[in-house]
Amino acid sequence: FVAIDILVGFLLVAMWLLSFDTRDPAVALPLSVGLFALRFGAWAGFLYRGLEPVRTWQQDDIREDEQTLLAVEQHLFRLPRRLNAVLAAGWGAYFIALPLLMWFGFPEAVAIGPGELPACVLQVITVIVGAYAIYSQLSKVLIDHTLAGIARALDPSKHRQLRDRVSLAPRMLWTGFALIVGPSAWLASLAWLETVHTARDLAVAEARADVDAAARVLEAGPESGQGPSPLEVVFVDPEQLPQVESEDPAHSEGFDVRQERAWAATRLADGRWISSQRDVELPLRRGGIILLLYTIAALIWGLTTIYVQTRVIMGPVLRLRNSARQLVEVGEVASLERLPVIDNDEIGDLTRVF
């Protein structure tokens, strides 16, 4: 459980740093790891406290205490839901706190602006849905052995009263929903970030083309016969330009992430500087519609497949249940004729045993 959480966390944090505009890894990486350690420590502490009844159950002196066993079993029944809620909330808080930390505290480490916010929201959805769905099943598997031991030690009639019947199909569909929506949202966030980066690079290139064209018109002079430039350029003081590294001292360009605005400046032959700016228009509506349509198509395809597979598994099991009930309650031997076909799988083994 812990190893999976650490491995998945390492991969998600690595993808986060690579997909965003990480300008100073020496600062961004320790901050990301430190925040991850805080999240992991809080969750591990909750896990340790939550498993305290398991350690109690392992003590031989309470194995005959029925009230203690009932309390331990009730706690373990509720533990997966609580554990997964804390885990999902922790992952969601991590992917909310990490962009906020970079935005307000360390903008020089990772450049995050309004354009990245949709990707951040999609990633929060991914980790919350994915963590809750996947770890809920894993936690049940991990404590199943302990629950089985407690059930054997308890009076069967009292043990049955604690259990509520839960159909397998909704659980399978919920898991399938999470496996579809989670990766889809994360991939959509990566696609959106790539769209944002491409739009910003294009805006910078257009701003540079503006000042280059205006510089040619201004330096040619009126005797060249060229009319005044219609481009929106202004004369600026070079001291007021943002300080950026440039191979050409007569040219400077960059992008203001917070304002989603590209700018470029060039120096004329007479020493004056001209500058141009371009605002970035991100395709929020088109991107949202595409994501919605893709998610609907994936859900229809994926959930239909999962439902059919669930019926393939549950159909023979339900026929076995009905045959066993008829055989035990009314002694109807003819029910054996309605048993499932014996296939070379676990259902076939169950049918042979029956």
mmCIF file of C-alpha atoms in Angstrom:
data_model
loop_
_atom_site.group_PDB
_atom_site.id
_atom_site.type_symbol
_atom_site.label_atom_id
_atom_site.label_comp_id
_atom_site.label_asym_id
_atom_site.label_seq_id
_atom_site.Cartn_x
_atom_site.Cartn_y
_atom_site.Cartn_z
ATOM 1 C CA PHE A 1 0.000 0.000 0.000
ATOM 2 C CA VAL A 2 2.711 2.446 1.043
ATOM 3 C CA ALA A 3 5.010 1.433 -1.819
ATOM 4 C CA ILE A 4 2.261 2.011 -4.390
ATOM 5 C CA ASP A 5 1.476 5.424 -2.937
ATOM 6 C CA ILE A 6 5.136 6.469 -3.078
ATOM 7 C CA LEU A 7 5.658 5.137 -6.612
ATOM 8 C CA VAL A 8 2.496 6.734 -7.991
ATOM 9 C CA GLY A 9 3.332 9.971 -6.203
ATOM 10 C CA PHE A 10 6.829 10.045 -7.689
ATOM 11 C CA LEU A 11 5.465 9.551 -11.207
ATOM 12 C CA LEU A 12 2.729 12.176 -10.825
ATOM 13 C CA VAL A 13 5.091 14.786 -9.394
ATOM 14 C CA ALA A 14 7.634 14.093 -12.144
ATOM 15 C CA MET A 15 4.947 14.513 -14.819
ATOM 16 C CA TRP A 16 3.758 17.708 -13.143
ATOM 17 C CA LEU A 17 7.211 19.278 -13.176
ATOM 18 C CA LEU A 18 7.839 18.218 -16.776
ATOM 19 C CA SER A 19 4.473 19.361 -18.123
ATOM 20 C CA PHE A 20 4.535 22.819 -16.530
ATOM 21 C CA ASP A 21 7.046 25.538 -17.363
ATOM 22 C CA THR A 22 9.645 24.593 -14.742
ATOM 23 C CA ARG A 23 12.341 27.248 -14.948
ATOM 24 C CA ASP A 24 14.387 26.405 -11.856
ATOM 25 C CA PRO A 25 14.339 22.654 -11.060
ATOM 26 C CA ALA A 26 16.780 23.179 -8.192
ATOM 27 C CA VAL A 27 14.029 25.074 -6.359
ATOM 28 C CA ALA A 28 10.909 23.380 -7.720
ATOM 29 C CA LEU A 29 12.008 19.791 -7.050
ATOM 30 C CA PRO A 30 12.805 20.171 -3.313
ATOM 31 C CA LEU A 31 9.569 22.102 -2.787
ATOM 32 C CA SER A 32 7.536 19.419 -4.554
ATOM 33 C CA VAL A 33 9.221 16.606 -2.632
ATOM 34 C CA GLY A 34 8.878 18.426 0.686
ATOM 35 C CA LEU A 35 5.172 19.044 0.156
ATOM 36 C CA PHE A 36 4.753 15.413 -0.888
ATOM 37 C CA ALA A 37 6.498 14.293 2.302
ATOM 38 C CA LEU A 38 4.054 16.335 4.389
ATOM 39 C CA ARG A 39 1.091 14.797 2.571
ATOM 40 C CA PHE A 40 2.493 11.299 2.868
ATOM 41 C CA GLY A 41 3.329 11.737 6.549
ATOM 42 C CA ALA A 42 -0.198 12.879 7.381
ATOM 43 C CA TRP A 43 -1.728 9.972 5.484
ATOM 44 C CA ALA A 44 0.693 7.412 6.955
ATOM 45 C CA GLY A 45 -0.152 8.641 10.450
ATOM 46 C CA PHE A 46 -3.862 8.194 9.779
ATOM 47 C CA LEU A 47 -3.169 4.726 8.339
ATOM 48 C CA TYR A 48 -1.186 3.724 11.425
ATOM 49 C CA ARG A 49 -3.971 4.836 13.757
ATOM 50 C CA GLY A 50 -6.617 3.223 11.581
ATOM 51 C CA LEU A 51 -4.876 -0.159 11.689
ATOM 52 C CA GLU A 52 -4.622 -0.143 15.481
ATOM 53 C CA PRO A 53 -7.578 -2.603 15.759
ATOM 54 C CA VAL A 54 -5.693 -5.029 13.508
ATOM 55 C CA ARG A 55 -2.790 -5.016 15.931
ATOM 56 C CA THR A 56 -5.316 -5.502 18.722
ATOM 57 C CA TRP A 57 -6.803 -8.481 16.886
ATOM 58 C CA GLN A 58 -3.364 -10.056 16.646
ATOM 59 C CA GLN A 59 -3.171 -10.211 20.437
ATOM 60 C CA ASP A 60 -4.241 -13.641 21.665
ATOM 61 C CA ASP A 61 -5.828 -12.370 24.879
ATOM 62 C CA ILE A 62 -8.756 -10.691 23.112
ATOM 63 C CA ARG A 63 -9.621 -13.427 20.609
ATOM 64 C CA GLU A 64 -12.312 -14.809 22.909
ATOM 65 C CA ASP A 65 -13.789 -11.396 23.800
ATOM 66 C CA GLU A 66 -16.863 -11.172 21.585
ATOM 67 C CA GLN A 67 -17.585 -7.500 22.246
ATOM 68 C CA THR A 68 -14.036 -6.518 21.358
ATOM 69 C CA LEU A 69 -14.172 -8.614 18.199
ATOM 70 C CA LEU A 70 -17.437 -6.986 17.164
ATOM 71 C CA ALA A 71 -15.965 -3.531 17.744
ATOM 72 C CA VAL A 72 -12.864 -4.416 15.715
ATOM 73 C CA GLU A 73 -14.963 -5.790 12.871
ATOM 74 C CA GLN A 74 -17.221 -2.735 12.757
ATOM 75 C CA HIS A 75 -14.166 -0.484 12.720
ATOM 76 C CA LEU A 76 -12.586 -2.441 9.864
ATOM 77 C CA PHE A 77 -15.805 -2.321 7.863
ATOM 78 C CA ARG A 78 -15.714 1.470 8.027
ATOM 79 C CA LEU A 79 -11.947 1.829 7.676
ATOM 80 C CA PRO A 80 -11.636 1.551 3.850
ATOM 81 C CA ARG A 81 -14.094 4.370 3.255
ATOM 82 C CA ARG A 82 -12.431 6.645 5.804
ATOM 83 C CA LEU A 83 -8.949 5.739 4.652
ATOM 84 C CA ASN A 84 -9.757 6.388 1.016
ATOM 85 C CA ALA A 85 -11.501 9.667 1.780
ATOM 86 C CA VAL A 86 -8.416 10.901 3.640
ATOM 87 C CA LEU A 87 -6.122 9.666 0.869
ATOM 88 C CA ALA A 88 -8.163 11.274 -1.911
ATOM 89 C CA ALA A 89 -8.476 14.522 0.035
ATOM 90 C CA GLY A 90 -4.732 14.522 0.657
ATOM 91 C CA TRP A 91 -3.907 14.057 -3.017
ATOM 92 C CA GLY A 92 -6.388 16.749 -3.988
ATOM 93 C CA ALA A 93 -4.945 19.140 -1.411
ATOM 94 C CA TYR A 94 -1.433 18.413 -2.676
ATOM 95 C CA PHE A 95 -2.251 19.289 -6.275
ATOM 96 C CA ILE A 96 -4.046 22.421 -5.090
ATOM 97 C CA ALA A 97 -1.276 23.543 -2.742
ATOM 98 C CA LEU A 98 1.572 22.891 -5.187
ATOM 99 C CA PRO A 99 0.406 25.355 -7.896
ATOM 100 C CA LEU A 100 -0.552 27.911 -5.238
ATOM 101 C CA LEU A 101 2.889 27.604 -3.652
ATOM 102 C CA MET A 102 4.585 28.191 -6.992
ATOM 103 C CA TRP A 103 2.191 31.008 -7.940
ATOM 104 C CA PHE A 104 2.516 33.085 -4.779
ATOM 105 C CA GLY A 105 5.803 31.974 -3.264
ATOM 106 C CA PHE A 106 8.169 30.869 -6.010
ATOM 107 C CA PRO A 107 7.093 32.228 -9.416
ATOM 108 C CA GLU A 108 10.701 32.055 -10.606
ATOM 109 C CA ALA A 109 10.732 28.266 -10.102
ATOM 110 C CA VAL A 110 7.591 27.306 -12.040
ATOM 111 C CA ALA A 111 5.764 29.811 -14.239
ATOM 112 C CA ILE A 112 2.029 29.404 -13.603
ATOM 113 C CA GLY A 113 -0.566 31.797 -14.936
ATOM 114 C CA PRO A 114 -4.285 31.858 -15.685
ATOM 115 C CA GLY A 115 -3.708 29.641 -18.707
ATOM 116 C CA GLU A 116 -2.581 26.752 -16.503
ATOM 117 C CA LEU A 117 -5.603 26.865 -14.186
ATOM 118 C CA PRO A 118 -7.833 24.546 -16.289
ATOM 119 C CA ALA A 119 -5.036 21.963 -16.307
ATOM 120 C CA CYS A 120 -4.674 22.263 -12.532
ATOM 121 C CA VAL A 121 -8.410 21.667 -12.054
ATOM 122 C CA LEU A 122 -8.326 18.596 -14.312
ATOM 123 C CA GLN A 123 -5.380 17.158 -12.403
ATOM 124 C CA VAL A 124 -7.135 17.638 -9.064
ATOM 125 C CA ILE A 125 -10.149 15.763 -10.454
ATOM 126 C CA THR A 126 -7.847 12.980 -11.637
ATOM 127 C CA VAL A 127 -6.141 12.352 -8.313
ATOM 128 C CA ILE A 128 -9.310 12.586 -6.217
ATOM 129 C CA VAL A 129 -11.382 10.232 -8.369
ATOM 130 C CA GLY A 130 -8.507 7.876 -9.105
ATOM 131 C CA ALA A 131 -7.212 7.616 -5.552
ATOM 132 C CA TYR A 132 -10.638 6.981 -4.051
ATOM 133 C CA ALA A 133 -11.638 4.348 -6.604
ATOM 134 C CA ILE A 134 -8.397 2.391 -6.793
ATOM 135 C CA TYR A 135 -7.353 2.445 -3.157
ATOM 136 C CA SER A 136 -10.859 1.593 -1.974
ATOM 137 C CA GLN A 137 -10.555 -1.815 -3.622
ATOM 138 C CA LEU A 138 -6.948 -2.267 -2.528
ATOM 139 C CA SER A 139 -7.692 -1.485 1.103
ATOM 140 C CA LYS A 140 -10.514 -4.033 1.149
ATOM 141 C CA VAL A 141 -8.167 -6.696 -0.177
ATOM 142 C CA LEU A 142 -5.528 -5.896 2.430
ATOM 143 C CA ILE A 143 -7.872 -6.236 5.417
ATOM 144 C CA ASP A 144 -9.917 -9.135 4.012
ATOM 145 C CA HIS A 145 -7.774 -11.764 5.757
ATOM 146 C CA THR A 146 -8.260 -10.091 9.127
ATOM 147 C CA LEU A 147 -12.004 -9.771 8.591
ATOM 148 C CA ALA A 148 -12.217 -13.438 7.650
ATOM 149 C CA GLY A 149 -10.410 -14.420 10.852
ATOM 150 C CA ILE A 150 -12.731 -12.299 12.960
ATOM 151 C CA ALA A 151 -15.760 -13.760 11.181
ATOM 152 C CA ARG A 152 -14.651 -17.287 12.035
ATOM 153 C CA ALA A 153 -14.309 -16.315 15.694
ATOM 154 C CA LEU A 154 -17.723 -14.668 15.919
ATOM 155 C CA ASP A 155 -21.170 -16.184 16.134
ATOM 156 C CA PRO A 156 -22.274 -16.507 12.470
ATOM 157 C CA SER A 157 -25.730 -15.053 13.152
ATOM 158 C CA LYS A 158 -24.288 -11.910 14.743
ATOM 159 C CA HIS A 159 -21.667 -11.664 12.037
ATOM 160 C CA ARG A 160 -24.305 -11.716 9.288
ATOM 161 C CA GLN A 161 -26.193 -8.847 10.914
ATOM 162 C CA LEU A 162 -23.207 -6.553 10.406
ATOM 163 C CA ARG A 163 -23.050 -7.088 6.682
ATOM 164 C CA ASP A 164 -25.234 -5.230 4.216
ATOM 165 C CA ARG A 165 -25.690 -6.826 0.841
ATOM 166 C CA VAL A 166 -23.852 -4.893 -1.863
ATOM 167 C CA SER A 167 -24.151 -5.817 -5.519
ATOM 168 C CA LEU A 168 -20.953 -6.316 -7.469
ATOM 169 C CA ALA A 169 -22.157 -4.531 -10.618
ATOM 170 C CA PRO A 170 -22.302 -0.960 -9.173
ATOM 171 C CA ARG A 171 -18.845 -1.379 -7.662
ATOM 172 C CA MET A 172 -17.431 -2.544 -10.984
ATOM 173 C CA LEU A 173 -19.103 0.327 -12.829
ATOM 174 C CA TRP A 174 -17.822 2.888 -10.324
ATOM 175 C CA THR A 175 -14.285 1.531 -10.646
ATOM 176 C CA GLY A 176 -14.582 1.631 -14.421
ATOM 177 C CA PHE A 177 -15.886 5.193 -14.273
ATOM 178 C CA ALA A 178 -12.857 6.246 -12.236
ATOM 179 C CA LEU A 179 -10.439 4.429 -14.547
ATOM 180 C CA ILE A 180 -11.945 6.266 -17.523
ATOM 181 C CA VAL A 181 -12.465 9.751 -16.095
ATOM 182 C CA GLY A 182 -9.182 9.881 -14.171
ATOM 183 C CA PRO A 183 -6.719 9.199 -17.012
ATOM 184 C CA SER A 184 -8.898 11.160 -19.453
ATOM 185 C CA ALA A 185 -8.757 14.244 -17.232
ATOM 186 C CA TRP A 186 -4.996 13.939 -16.756
ATOM 187 C CA LEU A 187 -4.352 13.491 -20.487
ATOM 188 C CA ALA A 188 -6.657 16.429 -21.169
ATOM 189 C CA SER A 189 -4.603 18.555 -18.767
ATOM 190 C CA LEU A 190 -1.406 17.647 -20.626
ATOM 191 C CA ALA A 191 -3.035 18.428 -23.973
ATOM 192 C CA TRP A 192 -4.268 21.756 -22.619
ATOM 193 C CA LEU A 193 -0.817 22.694 -21.331
ATOM 194 C CA GLU A 194 0.655 21.903 -24.731
ATOM 195 C CA THR A 195 -1.999 24.102 -26.336
ATOM 196 C CA VAL A 196 -1.174 26.932 -23.924
ATOM 197 C CA HIS A 197 2.561 26.690 -24.569
ATOM 198 C CA THR A 198 2.020 26.635 -28.334
ATOM 199 C CA ALA A 199 -0.297 29.659 -28.194
ATOM 200 C CA ARG A 200 2.223 31.584 -26.102
ATOM 201 C CA ASP A 201 5.105 30.782 -28.458
ATOM 202 C CA LEU A 202 2.955 31.883 -31.393
ATOM 203 C CA ALA A 203 2.082 35.158 -29.654
ATOM 204 C CA VAL A 204 5.773 35.879 -29.006
ATOM 205 C CA ALA A 205 6.604 35.157 -32.646
ATOM 206 C CA GLU A 206 3.810 37.475 -33.814
ATOM 207 C CA ALA A 207 4.989 40.258 -31.496
ATOM 208 C CA ARG A 208 8.498 39.917 -32.859
ATOM 209 C CA ALA A 209 7.219 39.987 -36.431
ATOM 210 C CA ASP A 210 5.339 43.191 -35.587
ATOM 211 C CA VAL A 211 8.404 45.044 -34.319
ATOM 212 C CA ASP A 212 10.590 43.742 -37.137
ATOM 213 C CA ALA A 213 8.118 44.971 -39.754
ATOM 214 C CA ALA A 214 7.704 48.316 -37.996
ATOM 215 C CA ALA A 215 11.483 48.712 -37.694
ATOM 216 C CA ARG A 216 11.913 48.216 -41.431
ATOM 217 C CA VAL A 217 9.284 50.860 -42.179
ATOM 218 C CA LEU A 218 10.687 53.381 -39.687
ATOM 219 C CA GLU A 219 14.300 52.928 -40.745
ATOM 220 C CA ALA A 220 13.451 53.153 -44.464
ATOM 221 C CA GLY A 221 12.142 56.681 -43.953
ATOM 222 C CA PRO A 222 9.570 58.608 -46.019
ATOM 223 C CA GLU A 223 11.837 58.704 -49.083
ATOM 224 C CA SER A 224 11.422 54.947 -49.482
ATOM 225 C CA GLY A 225 7.826 55.411 -50.536
ATOM 226 C CA GLN A 226 6.508 53.080 -47.821
ATOM 227 C CA GLY A 227 3.507 54.311 -45.881
ATOM 228 C CA PRO A 228 3.356 54.486 -42.110
ATOM 229 C CA SER A 229 3.189 51.114 -40.384
ATOM 230 C CA PRO A 230 -0.329 50.120 -39.315
ATOM 231 C CA LEU A 231 1.122 47.842 -36.667
ATOM 232 C CA GLU A 232 0.613 48.683 -33.008
ATOM 233 C CA VAL A 233 4.128 49.481 -31.837
ATOM 234 C CA VAL A 234 5.243 52.079 -29.326
ATOM 235 C CA PHE A 235 8.526 53.708 -28.440
ATOM 236 C CA VAL A 236 9.756 52.531 -25.052
ATOM 237 C CA ASP A 237 12.551 53.189 -22.618
ATOM 238 C CA PRO A 238 14.864 50.140 -22.662
ATOM 239 C CA GLU A 239 15.258 50.442 -18.896
ATOM 240 C CA GLN A 240 11.548 49.699 -18.509
ATOM 241 C CA LEU A 241 11.722 46.448 -20.454
ATOM 242 C CA PRO A 242 11.755 43.170 -18.485
ATOM 243 C CA GLN A 243 15.236 41.821 -17.953
ATOM 244 C CA VAL A 244 15.618 38.683 -20.049
ATOM 245 C CA GLU A 245 18.603 36.878 -21.478
ATOM 246 C CA SER A 246 18.973 37.503 -25.202
ATOM 247 C CA GLU A 247 21.643 36.512 -27.696
ATOM 248 C CA ASP A 248 20.951 39.673 -29.702
ATOM 249 C CA PRO A 249 21.519 42.845 -27.629
ATOM 250 C CA ALA A 250 19.419 44.818 -30.115
ATOM 251 C CA HIS A 251 16.384 42.628 -29.593
ATOM 252 C CA SER A 252 14.428 41.394 -26.586
ATOM 253 C CA GLU A 253 11.284 39.326 -26.246
ATOM 254 C CA GLY A 254 9.363 37.417 -23.627
ATOM 255 C CA PHE A 255 6.018 36.454 -22.172
ATOM 256 C CA ASP A 256 4.159 37.735 -19.120
ATOM 257 C CA VAL A 257 2.562 34.589 -17.717
ATOM 258 C CA ARG A 258 0.369 36.381 -15.179
ATOM 259 C CA GLN A 259 -1.210 38.664 -17.812
ATOM 260 C CA GLU A 260 -1.090 36.129 -20.679
ATOM 261 C CA ARG A 261 0.648 38.718 -22.853
ATOM 262 C CA ALA A 262 3.597 38.377 -25.232
ATOM 263 C CA TRP A 263 5.950 41.241 -25.948
ATOM 264 C CA ALA A 264 8.919 41.952 -28.184
ATOM 265 C CA ALA A 265 11.200 44.954 -28.537
ATOM 266 C CA THR A 266 13.934 45.935 -30.959
ATOM 267 C CA ARG A 267 16.433 48.759 -31.172
ATOM 268 C CA LEU A 268 16.408 51.065 -34.187
ATOM 269 C CA ALA A 269 19.509 52.416 -35.895
ATOM 270 C CA ASP A 270 19.133 55.753 -34.086
ATOM 271 C CA GLY A 271 19.194 54.010 -30.698
ATOM 272 C CA ARG A 272 15.493 54.247 -29.915
ATOM 273 C CA TRP A 273 13.524 51.132 -28.928
ATOM 274 C CA ILE A 274 10.102 50.083 -30.182
ATOM 275 C CA SER A 275 7.923 47.422 -28.609
ATOM 276 C CA SER A 276 4.817 45.425 -29.499
ATOM 277 C CA GLN A 277 2.482 43.321 -27.379
ATOM 278 C CA ARG A 278 0.129 40.475 -28.194
ATOM 279 C CA ASP A 279 -2.536 39.046 -25.884
ATOM 280 C CA VAL A 280 -3.069 35.296 -25.941
ATOM 281 C CA GLU A 281 -6.590 34.059 -26.607
ATOM 282 C CA LEU A 282 -6.901 30.509 -25.315
ATOM 283 C CA PRO A 283 -9.564 28.204 -26.836
ATOM 284 C CA LEU A 284 -11.340 27.494 -23.552
ATOM 285 C CA ARG A 285 -14.757 26.862 -25.073
ATOM 286 C CA ARG A 286 -13.506 24.657 -27.887
ATOM 287 C CA GLY A 287 -11.199 22.725 -25.556
ATOM 288 C CA GLY A 288 -13.993 22.192 -23.045
ATOM 289 C CA ILE A 289 -16.395 20.933 -25.702
ATOM 290 C CA ILE A 290 -13.801 18.530 -27.100
ATOM 291 C CA LEU A 291 -13.025 17.199 -23.609
ATOM 292 C CA LEU A 292 -16.722 16.749 -22.830
ATOM 293 C CA LEU A 293 -17.405 14.865 -26.060
ATOM 294 C CA TYR A 294 -14.342 12.674 -25.592
ATOM 295 C CA THR A 295 -15.310 11.849 -22.001
ATOM 296 C CA ILE A 296 -18.874 10.952 -23.010
ATOM 297 C CA ALA A 297 -17.629 8.686 -25.802
ATOM 298 C CA ALA A 298 -15.084 7.019 -23.499
ATOM 299 C CA LEU A 299 -17.704 6.491 -20.791
ATOM 300 C CA ILE A 300 -20.190 4.955 -23.214
ATOM 301 C CA TRP A 301 -17.567 2.634 -24.627
ATOM 302 C CA GLY A 302 -15.841 1.787 -21.360
ATOM 303 C CA LEU A 303 -18.882 1.401 -19.106
ATOM 304 C CA THR A 304 -20.658 -0.727 -21.692
ATOM 305 C CA THR A 305 -17.652 -3.029 -21.861
ATOM 306 C CA ILE A 306 -17.426 -3.226 -18.067
ATOM 307 C CA TYR A 307 -21.156 -3.904 -17.744
ATOM 308 C CA VAL A 308 -20.983 -6.731 -20.270
ATOM 309 C CA GLN A 309 -17.948 -8.228 -18.531
ATOM 310 C CA THR A 310 -19.751 -7.985 -15.200
ATOM 311 C CA ARG A 311 -22.720 -9.847 -16.632
ATOM 312 C CA VAL A 312 -20.397 -12.480 -18.075
ATOM 313 C CA ILE A 313 -18.982 -13.048 -14.596
ATOM 314 C CA MET A 314 -22.160 -12.624 -12.567
ATOM 315 C CA GLY A 315 -24.474 -14.588 -14.864
ATOM 316 C CA PRO A 316 -22.989 -18.013 -14.024
ATOM 317 C CA VAL A 317 -22.633 -17.049 -10.360
ATOM 318 C CA LEU A 318 -26.321 -16.110 -10.154
ATOM 319 C CA ARG A 319 -27.316 -19.396 -11.793
ATOM 320 C CA LEU A 320 -25.183 -21.275 -9.270
ATOM 321 C CA ARG A 321 -26.843 -19.353 -6.448
ATOM 322 C CA ASN A 322 -30.344 -20.127 -7.709
ATOM 323 C CA SER A 323 -29.504 -23.802 -8.207
ATOM 324 C CA ALA A 324 -28.058 -24.058 -4.702
ATOM 325 C CA ARG A 325 -31.116 -22.357 -3.217
ATOM 326 C CA GLN A 326 -33.530 -24.661 -5.039
ATOM 327 C CA LEU A 327 -31.520 -27.720 -4.081
ATOM 328 C CA VAL A 328 -31.249 -26.823 -0.390
ATOM 329 C CA GLU A 329 -34.693 -25.315 0.211
ATOM 330 C CA VAL A 330 -36.966 -27.600 -1.816
ATOM 331 C CA GLY A 331 -34.630 -30.415 -2.841
ATOM 332 C CA GLU A 332 -35.144 -29.735 -6.527
ATOM 333 C CA VAL A 333 -32.483 -31.859 -8.189
ATOM 334 C CA ALA A 334 -33.654 -30.671 -11.600
ATOM 335 C CA SER A 335 -32.040 -27.331 -10.853
ATOM 336 C CA LEU A 336 -28.683 -28.953 -11.584
ATOM 337 C CA GLU A 337 -29.644 -28.981 -15.251
ATOM 338 C CA ARG A 338 -29.540 -25.174 -15.265
ATOM 339 C CA LEU A 339 -25.950 -24.947 -14.104
ATOM 340 C CA PRO A 340 -23.545 -22.837 -16.150
ATOM 341 C CA VAL A 341 -21.423 -24.384 -18.845
ATOM 342 C CA ILE A 342 -18.146 -25.567 -17.319
ATOM 343 C CA ASP A 343 -15.436 -23.384 -18.800
ATOM 344 C CA ASN A 344 -11.713 -23.508 -18.159
ATOM 345 C CA ASP A 345 -11.722 -20.685 -15.605
ATOM 346 C CA GLU A 346 -12.584 -19.955 -11.975
ATOM 347 C CA ILE A 347 -16.331 -20.081 -12.664
ATOM 348 C CA GLY A 348 -15.843 -23.515 -14.200
ATOM 349 C CA ASP A 349 -13.948 -24.653 -11.112
ATOM 350 C CA LEU A 350 -16.784 -23.398 -8.907
ATOM 351 C CA THR A 351 -19.340 -25.266 -11.004
ATOM 352 C CA ARG A 352 -17.347 -28.507 -10.758
ATOM 353 C CA VAL A 353 -17.103 -28.145 -6.983
ATOM 354 C CA PHE A 354 -20.860 -27.503 -6.762
#
